[in-house]
């Protein structure tokens, strides 16, 4: 499925070619840029290749060999890793997916509401609350962890996904509010001023003007939320007890123990590779929205 | 001014006070039911498999009891446990480390098990010393899951290539240095030295001061060694570095005290320091055969540096609703023959003599090596040292740092030793 | 909070006659507060309480396991007067912030501009360039960095071609921090994506008009792209600075949680974490956290003040 889908994305992108140089006009420049980008890609891909190679090789070779080519190749680590823990990785993937998707919905909805207020509405105390909102970005989470844990424990939410998901619906991640505020402020104000004159409510302006014009930033927020939630391990580590509720990251952390006995490192790296697949394709697909976004912006102007 | 507040009330109260109570649903804690126990341990996946298998076996024997097991790697285990204990949501049975048991027990997080011995918890055929290894200030807070000792991991192939005999229990520091120099000089392996630089390895340092008739800590929680011991120690390794017997500072600094960053695993040295229960881990990361040996003697005939140390414990949380049931589970874990057969020596050599005997026929080479290593220490092993005081964990970290400062030339062995002792004393004073 | 508590005291005279002060306040400000409602619930319900508790704990000797005891400002006094590790971690953190943030932003912007064009394989490039950021917390990064920057790593093999005998970059206290700066720059994916989104929001007709006027690409970049991108540049700068001050994972992964060798990678939050969970000094760690908050807040406030002079909003 991935191949055709990815191809669709590619075609999509070429269809909306808009900015700067294109491949036809200056072939030499384009060749140079491709060469540079491919060179850089290799630099970026190296760790992935290394992980891939580690997942195929015997554990004895993983830490003391600098070569990328395994001496013997085995794919055993994949089924071994998948079923290695008491609960299969399929469950972990499902749990991660549910948490990540709910987080995306929550973050995009709640943060865009708050960002609209900060970016476009006049109200007393706006700057004060904006500063407070930014302040919530600044406190290291290690010191709020325990009071927060006690709070969620009292709500009866520990060992459920609620502590991981509900805050997203309450715009607890100020990063995204701030991000959207910056982008909302970049949208021409005449648009909503005109709408305001026509008697549009703030809600309609938000829903009919702001959101459609903000696809690039909403897509960005969706992508980041998905990826960061998928990668997050500290929240799940603290709030999820039962292995059946574990996320992929927690599963990976249950594989090896640097202090104790035997560890299945190849299995760990095999599962690490698999854990990248969903986020890689989520990323690839959501780029479409980035592109749609400009098309819309162009039309409206 | 002292202003004491009940911690639970404080944390829960003030955190919730600002509005959360509006949609509070009240504590819905299913695990408060009488016959349900939570068990948490650190470890890798093979350990999880064994532990879950024992748990299943226990539940077969006791159909009305449910044990919920939770497993996670070492690094993540401690913040998770600390958060749960602080939130008063600790698991009933907690796997404990020798270092942390004092920190947790002295702060009232663990239940004393004395009342359950011997009726629920039968440790009569345990070695008395290892039972005492779980004692803190006179009460038993942890039941050892296996015996362990610090040890040297040796890449036997690197020795064999040069025709060097593997170390014996008569090895001295002088012998070790000669071996190190010979390997460094003659080994054909690239970037390879005889020894790792163990000047920052606390168990090795402890072994050294114990051979000098001292210890790391006194019964009262003071330092039981002085700057001259530390200076001697740092000098000894400075000489090793100079002569090339051990790896240079830059290489040693790659070691982060994990099996996978040990000098032997990284292929930088033929000898490095570890614990006897890590042999399997080392072997699984090395193509060359790994053997395990005792630390050297400071002089021929001097011993007593090693001791049989509990590799880890099971402790019972002070918050447990049913500590007796937890104790019964621990008893099953350490003495049921079927459980023992499942567990093998993965957590260290079992403490129960009967279990050890029953296990003997099923052990593989590594398991046998671990058992033999512990049982053949002879006069190299001495009595269990006094328990470490609060702050010992930070002193351990400080030793690593100061040893690096000496190795990188920021301190002489003498000034390093003085700095180390001064800092260690101030840490002890701070946490006292 | 005073805003909510005392509505309409200052401007009461300008409002229409019949309505009470509360109603007037609501008419003028209600929409803003309605849109902020989810955030307010989250803030007061989930965020503010734990933050205030941590502020309280910073004046106690809380050790995680026993009840906290009030010790006044003792933690703060010790941090200011007798904590060598605090000073060391401050040095490490400031060096890291000052080096990694500008480099990372410059790199991200460069790549974003290079990728902001119609060409084949664009989504793949973007995805591949984001990849290092995806691997952020993986053990693989630690191994990889060792393979690159250890004494017999790839970097030194490369330098050997020029007769240079490099140190073991990652485990030498003089250079280890720079390998973390490189790691930060290498993980430039997030600001790159945000720059890309920002570039996409710049109306095409502005470029078209400039092209007709004969402005070069270079001139277009400085006259159109960069000024219109300033809100996004500003966002990235602020957020990356906050992130760099709070950086924890890179040092935790690369140094195995030690901050070594010799505290050379002892990031502030890594030190804080060690104090809190390694040495059972949550009270002290909370004090460290609030000091960090003040430092970051000062930096951020300064950024916002400076923004008046260089950030261009459409409003």
PDB file of C-alpha atoms in Angstrom, chain A residues 58-65 71-72 80-81 83-87 142 145-159 162 166 170 233-234 236-244 246 249-265 267, chain B residues 8 11-12 15-16 20-21 23-29 31 36 38 42-49 52-53 56 68-77 79-80 82-84 86-89 256-260 264-267 277-278 280-281 283-287 346:
ATOM      1  CA  UNK A  58      24.003 -10.961  16.105  1.00  0.00           C
ATOM      2  CA  UNK A  59      24.103  -9.070  19.442  1.00  0.00           C
ATOM      3  CA  UNK A  60      27.804  -9.746  19.830  1.00  0.00           C
ATOM      4  CA  UNK A  61      28.553  -7.477  16.912  1.00  0.00           C
ATOM      5  CA  UNK A  62      26.333  -4.549  17.742  1.00  0.00           C
ATOM      6  CA  UNK A  63      28.523  -2.552  20.064  1.00  0.00           C
ATOM      7  CA  UNK A  64      32.065  -3.280  18.991  1.00  0.00           C
ATOM      8  CA  UNK A  65      31.816  -3.263  15.224  1.00  0.00           C
ATOM      9  CA  UNK A  71      28.759 -10.527   9.158  1.00  0.00           C
ATOM     10  CA  UNK A  72      25.624 -12.641   8.992  1.00  0.00           C
ATOM     11  CA  UNK A  80      11.356 -12.470  18.158  1.00  0.00           C
ATOM     12  CA  UNK A  81      10.974  -8.824  19.115  1.00  0.00           C
ATOM     13  CA  UNK A  83       6.281 -11.495  20.299  1.00  0.00           C
ATOM     14  CA  UNK A  84       9.174 -11.265  22.749  1.00  0.00           C
ATOM     15  CA  UNK A  85       7.398  -9.422  25.501  1.00  0.00           C
ATOM     16  CA  UNK A  86       4.405 -10.852  27.258  1.00  0.00           C
ATOM     17  CA  UNK A  87       2.130  -8.575  25.279  1.00  0.00           C
ATOM     18  CA  UNK A 142      10.495  16.774  36.509  1.00  0.00           C
ATOM     19  CA  UNK A 145       5.603  15.318  37.954  1.00  0.00           C
ATOM     20  CA  UNK A 146       4.794  14.170  41.453  1.00  0.00           C
ATOM     21  CA  UNK A 147       2.077  16.724  42.290  1.00  0.00           C
ATOM     22  CA  UNK A 148       0.551  16.028  38.898  1.00  0.00           C
ATOM     23  CA  UNK A 149       0.697  12.306  39.542  1.00  0.00           C
ATOM     24  CA  UNK A 150      -1.082  12.788  42.857  1.00  0.00           C
ATOM     25  CA  UNK A 151      -3.693  14.910  41.128  1.00  0.00           C
ATOM     26  CA  UNK A 152      -4.396  12.297  38.468  1.00  0.00           C
ATOM     27  CA  UNK A 153      -4.356   9.556  41.068  1.00  0.00           C
ATOM     28  CA  UNK A 154      -7.079  11.386  42.973  1.00  0.00           C
ATOM     29  CA  UNK A 155      -9.074  11.737  39.813  1.00  0.00           C
ATOM     30  CA  UNK A 156      -8.745   7.990  39.387  1.00  0.00           C
ATOM     31  CA  UNK A 157      -7.005   8.416  36.062  1.00  0.00           C
ATOM     32  CA  UNK A 158      -3.768   6.577  36.745  1.00  0.00           C
ATOM     33  CA  UNK A 159      -3.362   3.458  34.642  1.00  0.00           C
ATOM     34  CA  UNK A 162      -6.664  10.005  30.397  1.00  0.00           C
ATOM     35  CA  UNK A 166      -7.161  14.973  28.439  1.00  0.00           C
ATOM     36  CA  UNK A 170      -7.375  21.459  27.416  1.00  0.00           C
ATOM     37  CA  UNK A 233       7.934   7.911  27.036  1.00  0.00           C
ATOM     38  CA  UNK A 234       8.016   9.779  30.315  1.00  0.00           C
ATOM     39  CA  UNK A 236       3.381   6.761  29.708  1.00  0.00           C
ATOM     40  CA  UNK A 237       6.180   5.571  31.999  1.00  0.00           C
ATOM     41  CA  UNK A 238       4.622   7.338  34.946  1.00  0.00           C
ATOM     42  CA  UNK A 239       0.930   6.838  34.238  1.00  0.00           C
ATOM     43  CA  UNK A 240       0.629   3.411  32.659  1.00  0.00           C
ATOM     44  CA  UNK A 241       1.156   0.406  34.903  1.00  0.00           C
ATOM     45  CA  UNK A 242      -0.428  -2.509  33.149  1.00  0.00           C
ATOM     46  CA  UNK A 243       1.655  -3.869  30.311  1.00  0.00           C
ATOM     47  CA  UNK A 244      -1.462  -4.211  28.150  1.00  0.00           C
ATOM     48  CA  UNK A 246       1.905   0.167  27.326  1.00  0.00           C
ATOM     49  CA  UNK A 249       8.154   3.515  23.592  1.00  0.00           C
ATOM     50  CA  UNK A 250       7.487   1.744  26.883  1.00  0.00           C
ATOM     51  CA  UNK A 251       7.658  -1.585  25.122  1.00  0.00           C
ATOM     52  CA  UNK A 252      11.066  -0.653  23.735  1.00  0.00           C
ATOM     53  CA  UNK A 253      12.220   0.315  27.204  1.00  0.00           C
ATOM     54  CA  UNK A 254      11.224  -3.068  28.558  1.00  0.00           C
ATOM     55  CA  UNK A 255      13.528  -4.903  26.213  1.00  0.00           C
ATOM     56  CA  UNK A 256      16.963  -4.367  27.556  1.00  0.00           C
ATOM     57  CA  UNK A 257      18.589  -3.790  30.859  1.00  0.00           C
ATOM     58  CA  UNK A 258      22.002  -2.235  30.905  1.00  0.00           C
ATOM     59  CA  UNK A 259      22.718  -3.501  34.397  1.00  0.00           C
ATOM     60  CA  UNK A 260      21.529  -7.056  34.389  1.00  0.00           C
ATOM     61  CA  UNK A 261      21.650 -10.192  32.361  1.00  0.00           C
ATOM     62  CA  UNK A 262      20.981 -11.082  28.787  1.00  0.00           C
ATOM     63  CA  UNK A 263      19.312  -8.476  26.609  1.00  0.00           C
ATOM     64  CA  UNK A 264      17.917  -8.890  23.132  1.00  0.00           C
ATOM     65  CA  UNK A 265      19.499  -5.850  21.513  1.00  0.00           C
ATOM     66  CA  UNK A 267      15.141  -7.350  18.929  1.00  0.00           C
TER      67      UNK A 267
ATOM     68  CA  UNK B   8      -0.368  13.385  50.840  1.00  0.00           C
ATOM     69  CA  UNK B  11       0.142  17.351  47.374  1.00  0.00           C
ATOM     70  CA  UNK B  12      -3.342  16.151  46.701  1.00  0.00           C
ATOM     71  CA  UNK B  15      -2.892  20.369  43.410  1.00  0.00           C
ATOM     72  CA  UNK B  16      -6.589  19.735  43.230  1.00  0.00           C
ATOM     73  CA  UNK B  20      -9.667  20.079  39.477  1.00  0.00           C
ATOM     74  CA  UNK B  21     -12.019  18.979  42.209  1.00  0.00           C
ATOM     75  CA  UNK B  23     -14.578  17.162  37.894  1.00  0.00           C
ATOM     76  CA  UNK B  24     -13.031  14.792  40.347  1.00  0.00           C
ATOM     77  CA  UNK B  25     -14.510  11.357  40.267  1.00  0.00           C
ATOM     78  CA  UNK B  26     -13.100  10.288  43.585  1.00  0.00           C
ATOM     79  CA  UNK B  27     -10.422   7.707  44.051  1.00  0.00           C
ATOM     80  CA  UNK B  28     -11.271   4.694  41.959  1.00  0.00           C
ATOM     81  CA  UNK B  29      -8.502   2.387  42.848  1.00  0.00           C
ATOM     82  CA  UNK B  31      -6.029  -2.484  43.343  1.00  0.00           C
ATOM     83  CA  UNK B  36      -4.625  -8.329  44.339  1.00  0.00           C
ATOM     84  CA  UNK B  38       1.211  -5.397  42.259  1.00  0.00           C
ATOM     85  CA  UNK B  42      13.544  -3.751  36.535  1.00  0.00           C
ATOM     86  CA  UNK B  43      15.183  -5.931  33.966  1.00  0.00           C
ATOM     87  CA  UNK B  44      15.317  -7.021  30.410  1.00  0.00           C
ATOM     88  CA  UNK B  45      12.840  -9.121  28.501  1.00  0.00           C
ATOM     89  CA  UNK B  46      14.287 -12.557  29.467  1.00  0.00           C
ATOM     90  CA  UNK B  47      13.929 -11.615  33.119  1.00  0.00           C
ATOM     91  CA  UNK B  48      10.376 -10.481  32.496  1.00  0.00           C
ATOM     92  CA  UNK B  49       9.570 -13.836  30.891  1.00  0.00           C
ATOM     93  CA  UNK B  52       5.828 -13.650  34.708  1.00  0.00           C
ATOM     94  CA  UNK B  53       6.133 -17.436  34.495  1.00  0.00           C
ATOM     95  CA  UNK B  56       1.542 -17.480  36.719  1.00  0.00           C
ATOM     96  CA  UNK B  68      -0.062  -7.804  38.374  1.00  0.00           C
ATOM     97  CA  UNK B  69       3.511  -7.679  37.152  1.00  0.00           C
ATOM     98  CA  UNK B  70       5.199  -4.571  35.797  1.00  0.00           C
ATOM     99  CA  UNK B  71       8.616  -4.620  34.185  1.00  0.00           C
ATOM    100  CA  UNK B  72      10.801  -1.804  32.880  1.00  0.00           C
ATOM    101  CA  UNK B  73      14.516  -1.135  32.284  1.00  0.00           C
ATOM    102  CA  UNK B  74      16.802   0.019  35.103  1.00  0.00           C
ATOM    103  CA  UNK B  75      17.064   3.703  34.140  1.00  0.00           C
ATOM    104  CA  UNK B  76      13.314   4.183  33.971  1.00  0.00           C
ATOM    105  CA  UNK B  77      12.533   2.063  36.977  1.00  0.00           C
ATOM    106  CA  UNK B  79      11.816   7.681  38.676  1.00  0.00           C
ATOM    107  CA  UNK B  80       8.741   5.548  38.164  1.00  0.00           C
ATOM    108  CA  UNK B  82       9.817   7.166  43.305  1.00  0.00           C
ATOM    109  CA  UNK B  83       6.755   8.804  41.764  1.00  0.00           C
ATOM    110  CA  UNK B  84       4.493   5.961  42.755  1.00  0.00           C
ATOM    111  CA  UNK B  86       5.553   9.611  46.630  1.00  0.00           C
ATOM    112  CA  UNK B  87       1.977   9.429  45.335  1.00  0.00           C
ATOM    113  CA  UNK B  88       1.193   6.642  47.821  1.00  0.00           C
ATOM    114  CA  UNK B  89       0.481   4.292  44.983  1.00  0.00           C
ATOM    115  CA  UNK B 256      28.992   4.663  31.394  1.00  0.00           C
ATOM    116  CA  UNK B 257      28.731   1.709  33.723  1.00  0.00           C
ATOM    117  CA  UNK B 258      26.466  -0.202  31.468  1.00  0.00           C
ATOM    118  CA  UNK B 259      27.288  -3.611  30.098  1.00  0.00           C
ATOM    119  CA  UNK B 260      27.241  -2.279  26.555  1.00  0.00           C
ATOM    120  CA  UNK B 264      35.478  -5.285  27.233  1.00  0.00           C
ATOM    121  CA  UNK B 265      32.178  -4.920  25.335  1.00  0.00           C
ATOM    122  CA  UNK B 266      33.518  -1.979  23.343  1.00  0.00           C
ATOM    123  CA  UNK B 267      36.626  -3.974  22.458  1.00  0.00           C
ATOM    124  CA  UNK B 277      25.541 -11.601  37.700  1.00  0.00           C
ATOM    125  CA  UNK B 278      26.495  -9.630  34.590  1.00  0.00           C
ATOM    126  CA  UNK B 280      25.685 -13.545  30.854  1.00  0.00           C
ATOM    127  CA  UNK B 281      25.129  -9.979  29.724  1.00  0.00           C
ATOM    128  CA  UNK B 283      28.940 -12.822  27.057  1.00  0.00           C
ATOM    129  CA  UNK B 284      25.874 -11.983  24.970  1.00  0.00           C
ATOM    130  CA  UNK B 285      27.587  -8.861  23.637  1.00  0.00           C
ATOM    131  CA  UNK B 286      30.982 -10.426  22.932  1.00  0.00           C
ATOM    132  CA  UNK B 287      32.058 -12.913  20.311  1.00  0.00           C
ATOM    133  CA  UNK B 346      19.273 -15.014  36.162  1.00  0.00           C
TER     134      UNK B 346
END
